[in-house]
Amino acid sequence: MKFKSIAKLGVVAIAATMVLAACGKSSDTTSRTDSLNWMSNTTLTTLDPSKAVDVTSDQVLYNAMRGLVTPDKGNKIDLAIAKNYKVTNGGKTYTFTLRNTKWSNGKKVTAGDFEYGIKRSADPKTASQMAYYMSNIMNYDKVKTGSMSADKLGVKAMGDNKLQITLTKPQADFINVLALPVFYPQQKTLVEKYGTAYGTTSDKMVYDGPFAVKNWKGSNDAWTLSKNKGYYDNANVKLKAINYSVIKDPQTALDEYQSGKLDQTLLAGKQQVNTYKNNKDFVNHKQFMVQYLSINQSKVPALKNKNLRKALSLAINREELTQNVLGDGSFTARGLVPDTLAYMNGKDFNDYATVKDATTGDMTKAKQLWAKGLKEIGKKSVSISIMNNNDQTSRSVTEFLQTELEKLPGLKVNAEILPNNVASGRSLKSDYELSVSGWDPSISDPISPLQTKVSTSPINTSKWGNSMYDMYIDRSNNEDANNQNKRFFDLVNAQKVILNDQGIIPLIQKAQPELMKTNIHGVKYLGNGPAWDFSHAYIK
């Protein structure tokens, strides 16, 4: 779970469709062979690994720095500064052997830098919003309250090249968690030199990754990732620079792409996607953001009836929603866990864990279950409201859902279209009946979205609860934490429980359509967090 994801609970953040001013063919591919011109639609806020919470800061840090491990596609990780590691003490002790690598200022990256960086992130004085990912490290509970010094956290450098981290109990996804910036190494002398200004500009930071950040003054909307000669895998980094510019208007970005000023641009909305979906530069990536209807049964007692909940789900034509209302490449969600997040034996998590009747539409069956449910609760009609935010696309989604659900006899649906901050705030307070909600997992493990629906979770805003669901999640976190196969199927069974009970109504999984010059290769797209990894990118 991640802070930036919490803000998305009650909203759908999809860029509004822009009217195209030009529909011409994209310009010829660039003659440059060692640099890229890339866009971001949001600004960079910090280079301090302890304080990064937004997507753009993650994007820059994942390319300018490296932790012990780095994310790969799906639920995999690659070794980074750690050249190997071993797990002992029943899964509670991780010992890492580090590579020989240097910071961008020429100093050696040491295990002490990792110890200091992690402890700084854990220290409540740092006020890291991501430190809760350390909750299972020994003594963290006391450190976070200030009753114990961060020096006592279970992280210890054993010489320059060995780091040991001790947990309170086995944690199956811990190696994935270590890919987050909050676990990055940091130079103590640099932090002490700059104090509160540390990481606020590119020259008040030092980097141990494939690239170093240049020319960011703290508020400007342009910066450069420049090849870092001290990086251990420098020989395989082909690009000398990635030149970033922030362009918030999709049409402006498209114009710059067509004129050759950009090598890549994000597309927004049905019209842009339809115009360019057959273009040779068009690429559509699966994101990890799943959006669903959250059902607050305490606000609508009638929806405690399972047949009524199932009827609502079956009444929604998701193909119509994804193809005609959105049209941006988003596709039907198969559960709370997104497709491509995790695999077992070559099969996607949802190949095991989806429930067809809970994720597809069938109006005939929906009306049958609706009539049955109304009879069971002794009512002839029900009124509900759907909360969503007020951007153009979210409004269109809400209106579509309203039309679909009112095809059920006796159902009145009201649309609550609210400003983003209002909808999000009400969602966090459980002040809604139905809400279009979403979760963007920060780590590539099914536990991230599934953990949010445990009955005791503070992020479980609908207050849905099921003892079997809680049992499977608890088992995955405890007795099966060291058994990869058993843990995977604990999580499969948990998703089946919430889908069979229709605790949520899955809607869509987001996609990210973009245009990228065809002579660009090796850019690794990740479905969450950093998005693009340029460490092995090249132009040919």
Short mmCIF file of N, CA and C in Angstrom, two decimals, residues 170-299:
data_model
loop_
_atom_site.label_atom_id
_atom_site.label_comp_id
_atom_site.label_asym_id
_atom_site.label_seq_id
_atom_site.Cartn_x
_atom_site.Cartn_y
_atom_site.Cartn_z
N PRO A 170 8.76 -13.73 9.32
CA PRO A 170 8.96 -13.86 7.87
C PRO A 170 7.97 -12.99 7.10
N GLN A 171 8.44 -12.41 6.00
CA GLN A 171 7.61 -11.57 5.14
C GLN A 171 7.90 -11.92 3.70
N ALA A 172 6.95 -12.58 3.05
CA ALA A 172 7.19 -13.14 1.72
C ALA A 172 7.49 -12.08 0.68
N ASP A 173 6.91 -10.89 0.81
CA ASP A 173 7.12 -9.86 -0.21
C ASP A 173 8.22 -8.87 0.18
N PHE A 174 9.01 -9.20 1.19
CA PHE A 174 10.00 -8.25 1.67
C PHE A 174 11.03 -7.90 0.60
N ILE A 175 11.44 -8.88 -0.18
CA ILE A 175 12.45 -8.59 -1.22
C ILE A 175 11.88 -7.63 -2.27
N ASN A 176 10.58 -7.71 -2.53
CA ASN A 176 9.94 -6.76 -3.46
C ASN A 176 9.88 -5.36 -2.85
N VAL A 177 9.58 -5.30 -1.56
CA VAL A 177 9.47 -4.02 -0.86
C VAL A 177 10.79 -3.26 -0.91
N LEU A 178 11.90 -3.99 -0.89
CA LEU A 178 13.22 -3.36 -0.86
C LEU A 178 13.53 -2.57 -2.13
N ALA A 179 12.73 -2.72 -3.18
CA ALA A 179 12.93 -1.97 -4.41
C ALA A 179 12.45 -0.52 -4.29
N LEU A 180 11.72 -0.19 -3.23
CA LEU A 180 11.17 1.15 -3.07
C LEU A 180 12.26 2.14 -2.66
N PRO A 181 12.15 3.41 -3.11
CA PRO A 181 13.16 4.41 -2.78
C PRO A 181 13.43 4.59 -1.30
N VAL A 182 12.42 4.34 -0.45
CA VAL A 182 12.59 4.55 0.98
C VAL A 182 13.68 3.64 1.55
N PHE A 183 14.09 2.60 0.81
CA PHE A 183 15.15 1.69 1.24
C PHE A 183 16.49 1.98 0.55
N TYR A 184 16.58 3.08 -0.18
CA TYR A 184 17.82 3.40 -0.90
C TYR A 184 18.93 3.82 0.05
N PRO A 185 20.19 3.68 -0.38
CA PRO A 185 21.30 4.19 0.42
C PRO A 185 21.34 5.71 0.36
N GLN A 186 21.91 6.30 1.38
CA GLN A 186 22.08 7.76 1.42
C GLN A 186 23.41 8.08 2.08
N GLN A 187 24.05 9.15 1.61
CA GLN A 187 25.32 9.58 2.19
C GLN A 187 25.07 10.50 3.39
N LYS A 188 25.49 10.05 4.54
CA LYS A 188 25.26 10.81 5.77
C LYS A 188 25.88 12.20 5.70
N THR A 189 27.11 12.29 5.17
CA THR A 189 27.79 13.60 5.12
C THR A 189 27.02 14.59 4.26
N LEU A 190 26.39 14.10 3.19
CA LEU A 190 25.63 14.97 2.30
C LEU A 190 24.34 15.44 2.97
N VAL A 191 23.65 14.53 3.65
CA VAL A 191 22.42 14.88 4.36
C VAL A 191 22.72 15.94 5.41
N GLU A 192 23.80 15.73 6.14
CA GLU A 192 24.16 16.68 7.20
C GLU A 192 24.61 18.01 6.62
N LYS A 193 25.24 17.98 5.47
CA LYS A 193 25.72 19.21 4.84
C LYS A 193 24.55 20.10 4.40
N TYR A 194 23.52 19.50 3.79
CA TYR A 194 22.44 20.30 3.22
C TYR A 194 21.22 20.42 4.13
N GLY A 195 21.10 19.57 5.12
CA GLY A 195 19.98 19.67 6.06
C GLY A 195 18.64 19.60 5.36
N THR A 196 17.76 20.56 5.62
CA THR A 196 16.41 20.53 5.04
C THR A 196 16.41 20.77 3.53
N ALA A 197 17.54 21.24 2.99
CA ALA A 197 17.64 21.48 1.54
C ALA A 197 18.06 20.22 0.79
N TYR A 198 18.39 19.16 1.50
CA TYR A 198 18.82 17.91 0.87
C TYR A 198 17.74 17.39 -0.09
N GLY A 199 18.14 17.13 -1.33
CA GLY A 199 17.22 16.56 -2.31
C GLY A 199 16.24 17.55 -2.91
N THR A 200 16.38 18.84 -2.56
CA THR A 200 15.43 19.83 -3.09
C THR A 200 15.85 20.38 -4.45
N THR A 201 17.10 20.16 -4.82
CA THR A 201 17.60 20.48 -6.16
C THR A 201 18.55 19.37 -6.57
N SER A 202 18.82 19.27 -7.86
CA SER A 202 19.64 18.15 -8.35
C SER A 202 21.08 18.23 -7.86
N ASP A 203 21.60 19.43 -7.56
CA ASP A 203 22.98 19.53 -7.10
C ASP A 203 23.12 19.35 -5.59
N LYS A 204 22.01 19.16 -4.89
CA LYS A 204 22.03 18.87 -3.46
C LYS A 204 21.66 17.41 -3.23
N MET A 205 22.18 16.56 -4.09
CA MET A 205 21.88 15.14 -4.06
C MET A 205 23.04 14.41 -4.72
N VAL A 206 23.19 13.13 -4.42
CA VAL A 206 24.22 12.30 -5.03
C VAL A 206 23.54 11.01 -5.47
N TYR A 207 24.07 10.36 -6.52
CA TYR A 207 23.33 9.28 -7.19
C TYR A 207 24.20 8.04 -7.35
N ASP A 208 23.58 6.88 -7.21
CA ASP A 208 24.33 5.62 -7.38
C ASP A 208 23.72 4.74 -8.47
N GLY A 209 22.85 5.32 -9.30
CA GLY A 209 22.16 4.56 -10.34
C GLY A 209 22.74 4.79 -11.72
N PRO A 210 22.03 4.37 -12.76
CA PRO A 210 22.52 4.49 -14.14
C PRO A 210 22.72 5.94 -14.58
N PHE A 211 21.94 6.85 -13.98
CA PHE A 211 21.97 8.25 -14.39
C PHE A 211 22.05 9.16 -13.17
N ALA A 212 22.55 10.36 -13.38
CA ALA A 212 22.53 11.41 -12.38
C ALA A 212 21.61 12.52 -12.87
N VAL A 213 20.91 13.16 -11.94
CA VAL A 213 19.98 14.23 -12.32
C VAL A 213 20.75 15.55 -12.43
N LYS A 214 20.48 16.28 -13.49
CA LYS A 214 21.13 17.56 -13.73
C LYS A 214 20.06 18.63 -14.02
N ASN A 215 20.38 19.85 -13.69
CA ASN A 215 19.62 21.03 -14.11
C ASN A 215 18.22 21.15 -13.51
N TRP A 216 17.97 20.47 -12.38
CA TRP A 216 16.69 20.68 -11.70
C TRP A 216 16.92 21.62 -10.53
N LYS A 217 16.26 22.77 -10.56
CA LYS A 217 16.46 23.81 -9.56
C LYS A 217 15.43 23.76 -8.44
N GLY A 218 14.54 22.80 -8.50
CA GLY A 218 13.55 22.64 -7.44
C GLY A 218 12.16 23.05 -7.81
N SER A 219 12.02 23.86 -8.86
CA SER A 219 10.68 24.30 -9.28
C SER A 219 10.52 24.33 -10.79
N ASN A 220 11.63 24.20 -11.52
CA ASN A 220 11.53 24.25 -12.98
C ASN A 220 10.98 22.94 -13.54
N ASP A 221 10.37 23.02 -14.70
CA ASP A 221 9.69 21.87 -15.31
C ASP A 221 10.55 21.22 -16.40
N ALA A 222 11.84 21.17 -16.17
CA ALA A 222 12.74 20.48 -17.10
C ALA A 222 13.97 20.02 -16.32
N TRP A 223 14.48 18.85 -16.67
CA TRP A 223 15.68 18.32 -16.04
C TRP A 223 16.26 17.26 -16.95
N THR A 224 17.48 16.84 -16.66
CA THR A 224 18.17 15.86 -17.49
C THR A 224 18.68 14.70 -16.64
N LEU A 225 18.50 13.50 -17.14
CA LEU A 225 19.17 12.32 -16.57
C LEU A 225 20.43 12.10 -17.39
N SER A 226 21.58 12.25 -16.76
CA SER A 226 22.87 12.17 -17.44
C SER A 226 23.61 10.91 -17.00
N LYS A 227 24.22 10.20 -17.92
CA LYS A 227 24.89 8.94 -17.63
C LYS A 227 25.86 9.08 -16.46
N ASN A 228 25.75 8.15 -15.51
CA ASN A 228 26.55 8.17 -14.29
C ASN A 228 27.74 7.22 -14.44
N LYS A 229 28.93 7.78 -14.57
CA LYS A 229 30.12 6.97 -14.84
C LYS A 229 30.50 6.04 -13.69
N GLY A 230 30.06 6.35 -12.47
CA GLY A 230 30.41 5.51 -11.33
C GLY A 230 29.55 4.27 -11.16
N TYR A 231 28.47 4.18 -11.90
CA TYR A 231 27.51 3.07 -11.77
C TYR A 231 28.16 1.75 -12.16
N TYR A 232 27.89 0.70 -11.38
CA TYR A 232 28.59 -0.58 -11.56
C TYR A 232 28.35 -1.20 -12.93
N ASP A 233 27.18 -0.95 -13.53
CA ASP A 233 26.87 -1.54 -14.84
C ASP A 233 26.94 -0.48 -15.93
N ASN A 234 27.80 0.49 -15.75
CA ASN A 234 27.92 1.62 -16.66
C ASN A 234 28.16 1.20 -18.10
N ALA A 235 28.89 0.10 -18.30
CA ALA A 235 29.22 -0.35 -19.65
C ALA A 235 28.00 -0.71 -20.46
N ASN A 236 26.91 -1.10 -19.78
CA ASN A 236 25.69 -1.49 -20.48
C ASN A 236 24.65 -0.37 -20.55
N VAL A 237 24.99 0.81 -20.05
CA VAL A 237 24.11 1.97 -20.18
C VAL A 237 24.48 2.67 -21.48
N LYS A 238 23.60 2.65 -22.44
CA LYS A 238 23.91 3.14 -23.79
C LYS A 238 23.61 4.62 -23.97
N LEU A 239 22.60 5.12 -23.27
CA LEU A 239 22.22 6.52 -23.45
C LEU A 239 23.09 7.44 -22.62
N LYS A 240 23.42 8.58 -23.20
CA LYS A 240 24.16 9.60 -22.45
C LYS A 240 23.22 10.52 -21.67
N ALA A 241 21.98 10.65 -22.16
CA ALA A 241 21.08 11.58 -21.49
C ALA A 241 19.63 11.29 -21.85
N ILE A 242 18.73 11.57 -20.89
CA ILE A 242 17.28 11.64 -21.14
C ILE A 242 16.86 13.03 -20.71
N ASN A 243 16.38 13.82 -21.65
CA ASN A 243 15.98 15.21 -21.38
C ASN A 243 14.48 15.25 -21.12
N TYR A 244 14.11 15.56 -19.90
CA TYR A 244 12.71 15.59 -19.48
C TYR A 244 12.13 17.00 -19.60
N SER A 245 10.88 17.07 -20.02
CA SER A 245 10.13 18.33 -19.96
C SER A 245 8.72 18.02 -19.51
N VAL A 246 8.18 18.85 -18.64
CA VAL A 246 6.82 18.67 -18.13
C VAL A 246 5.85 19.36 -19.07
N ILE A 247 4.90 18.58 -19.61
CA ILE A 247 3.87 19.12 -20.51
C ILE A 247 2.53 18.57 -20.03
N LYS A 248 1.73 19.41 -19.46
CA LYS A 248 0.49 18.97 -18.83
C LYS A 248 -0.67 18.86 -19.82
N ASP A 249 -0.59 19.54 -20.93
CA ASP A 249 -1.65 19.52 -21.94
C ASP A 249 -1.34 18.43 -22.97
N PRO A 250 -2.16 17.36 -23.07
CA PRO A 250 -1.88 16.28 -24.01
C PRO A 250 -1.76 16.74 -25.46
N GLN A 251 -2.53 17.76 -25.84
CA GLN A 251 -2.46 18.24 -27.23
C GLN A 251 -1.13 18.94 -27.51
N THR A 252 -0.65 19.70 -26.55
CA THR A 252 0.65 20.35 -26.71
C THR A 252 1.75 19.31 -26.83
N ALA A 253 1.68 18.28 -25.99
CA ALA A 253 2.68 17.22 -26.05
C ALA A 253 2.64 16.50 -27.39
N LEU A 254 1.44 16.25 -27.89
CA LEU A 254 1.31 15.58 -29.19
C LEU A 254 1.90 16.44 -30.31
N ASP A 255 1.66 17.74 -30.25
CA ASP A 255 2.21 18.64 -31.26
C ASP A 255 3.74 18.59 -31.25
N GLU A 256 4.31 18.56 -30.05
CA GLU A 256 5.77 18.53 -29.95
C GLU A 256 6.33 17.20 -30.43
N TYR A 257 5.58 16.13 -30.21
CA TYR A 257 6.01 14.82 -30.72
C TYR A 257 5.99 14.83 -32.25
N GLN A 258 4.92 15.34 -32.81
CA GLN A 258 4.80 15.37 -34.27
C GLN A 258 5.87 16.25 -34.93
N SER A 259 6.31 17.28 -34.24
CA SER A 259 7.34 18.17 -34.79
C SER A 259 8.75 17.65 -34.56
N GLY A 260 8.86 16.50 -33.84
CA GLY A 260 10.17 15.91 -33.60
C GLY A 260 10.86 16.41 -32.35
N LYS A 261 10.21 17.25 -31.56
CA LYS A 261 10.83 17.76 -30.33
C LYS A 261 10.78 16.74 -29.20
N LEU A 262 9.86 15.78 -29.28
CA LEU A 262 9.76 14.70 -28.30
C LEU A 262 9.92 13.36 -28.99
N ASP A 263 10.52 12.40 -28.28
CA ASP A 263 10.64 11.04 -28.80
C ASP A 263 9.53 10.14 -28.28
N GLN A 264 8.73 10.67 -27.37
CA GLN A 264 7.64 9.91 -26.76
C GLN A 264 6.61 10.89 -26.24
N THR A 265 5.34 10.47 -26.27
CA THR A 265 4.29 11.28 -25.65
C THR A 265 3.16 10.38 -25.19
N LEU A 266 2.54 10.75 -24.09
CA LEU A 266 1.37 10.04 -23.59
C LEU A 266 0.14 10.49 -24.36
N LEU A 267 -0.75 9.55 -24.65
CA LEU A 267 -2.02 9.88 -25.29
C LEU A 267 -3.12 9.92 -24.23
N ALA A 268 -4.10 10.75 -24.47
CA ALA A 268 -5.19 10.90 -23.51
C ALA A 268 -6.53 10.84 -24.23
N GLY A 269 -7.38 9.92 -23.78
CA GLY A 269 -8.75 9.92 -24.27
C GLY A 269 -8.98 9.11 -25.54
N LYS A 270 -10.25 8.84 -25.77
CA LYS A 270 -10.69 7.99 -26.87
C LYS A 270 -10.30 8.54 -28.23
N GLN A 271 -10.43 9.85 -28.42
CA GLN A 271 -10.21 10.41 -29.74
C GLN A 271 -8.74 10.31 -30.16
N GLN A 272 -7.83 10.63 -29.25
CA GLN A 272 -6.41 10.50 -29.57
C GLN A 272 -6.04 9.04 -29.83
N VAL A 273 -6.53 8.14 -28.99
CA VAL A 273 -6.20 6.72 -29.16
C VAL A 273 -6.74 6.20 -30.48
N ASN A 274 -7.98 6.52 -30.81
CA ASN A 274 -8.56 6.05 -32.08
C ASN A 274 -7.80 6.59 -33.28
N THR A 275 -7.32 7.82 -33.17
CA THR A 275 -6.59 8.41 -34.28
C THR A 275 -5.25 7.73 -34.51
N TYR A 276 -4.60 7.30 -33.42
CA TYR A 276 -3.22 6.81 -33.55
C TYR A 276 -3.05 5.31 -33.27
N LYS A 277 -4.13 4.58 -33.00
CA LYS A 277 -3.97 3.18 -32.62
C LYS A 277 -3.39 2.31 -33.72
N ASN A 278 -3.47 2.74 -34.97
CA ASN A 278 -2.87 1.97 -36.06
C ASN A 278 -1.54 2.56 -36.53
N ASN A 279 -1.07 3.57 -35.82
CA ASN A 279 0.22 4.20 -36.15
C ASN A 279 1.35 3.28 -35.69
N LYS A 280 2.42 3.21 -36.45
CA LYS A 280 3.54 2.33 -36.11
C LYS A 280 4.20 2.73 -34.78
N ASP A 281 4.02 3.96 -34.34
CA ASP A 281 4.62 4.43 -33.09
C ASP A 281 3.74 4.12 -31.87
N PHE A 282 2.53 3.63 -32.09
CA PHE A 282 1.57 3.45 -31.00
C PHE A 282 1.95 2.25 -30.13
N VAL A 283 1.93 2.46 -28.82
CA VAL A 283 2.16 1.40 -27.84
C VAL A 283 1.12 1.57 -26.74
N ASN A 284 0.56 0.48 -26.28
CA ASN A 284 -0.41 0.56 -25.18
C ASN A 284 0.01 -0.41 -24.08
N HIS A 285 0.34 0.13 -22.92
CA HIS A 285 0.84 -0.66 -21.80
C HIS A 285 -0.28 -0.94 -20.80
N LYS A 286 -0.21 -2.09 -20.17
CA LYS A 286 -1.11 -2.38 -19.06
C LYS A 286 -0.56 -1.75 -17.79
N GLN A 287 -1.37 -0.92 -17.14
CA GLN A 287 -1.02 -0.41 -15.83
C GLN A 287 -1.51 -1.37 -14.76
N PHE A 288 -1.11 -1.12 -13.52
CA PHE A 288 -1.55 -1.95 -12.40
C PHE A 288 -2.75 -1.35 -11.66
N MET A 289 -3.26 -0.23 -12.15
CA MET A 289 -4.41 0.40 -11.51
C MET A 289 -5.70 -0.32 -11.87
N VAL A 290 -6.38 -0.88 -10.86
CA VAL A 290 -7.69 -1.49 -11.04
C VAL A 290 -8.74 -0.58 -10.41
N GLN A 291 -9.82 -0.33 -11.14
CA GLN A 291 -10.91 0.47 -10.62
C GLN A 291 -12.15 -0.39 -10.46
N TYR A 292 -12.88 -0.13 -9.40
CA TYR A 292 -14.02 -0.97 -9.04
C TYR A 292 -15.06 -0.14 -8.29
N LEU A 293 -16.26 -0.68 -8.19
CA LEU A 293 -17.28 -0.05 -7.36
C LEU A 293 -17.13 -0.59 -5.95
N SER A 294 -16.88 0.31 -5.02
CA SER A 294 -16.83 -0.04 -3.61
C SER A 294 -18.24 0.08 -3.04
N ILE A 295 -18.69 -0.95 -2.34
CA ILE A 295 -20.07 -1.02 -1.85
C ILE A 295 -20.07 -0.85 -0.33
N ASN A 296 -20.61 0.25 0.14
CA ASN A 296 -20.68 0.51 1.57
C ASN A 296 -22.02 0.00 2.10
N GLN A 297 -22.03 -1.26 2.52
CA GLN A 297 -23.29 -1.91 2.89
C GLN A 297 -23.95 -1.26 4.11
N SER A 298 -23.13 -0.66 4.97
CA SER A 298 -23.72 -0.03 6.17
C SER A 298 -24.56 1.19 5.81
N LYS A 299 -24.25 1.83 4.67
CA LYS A 299 -25.01 2.99 4.23
C LYS A 299 -26.27 2.60 3.44
#
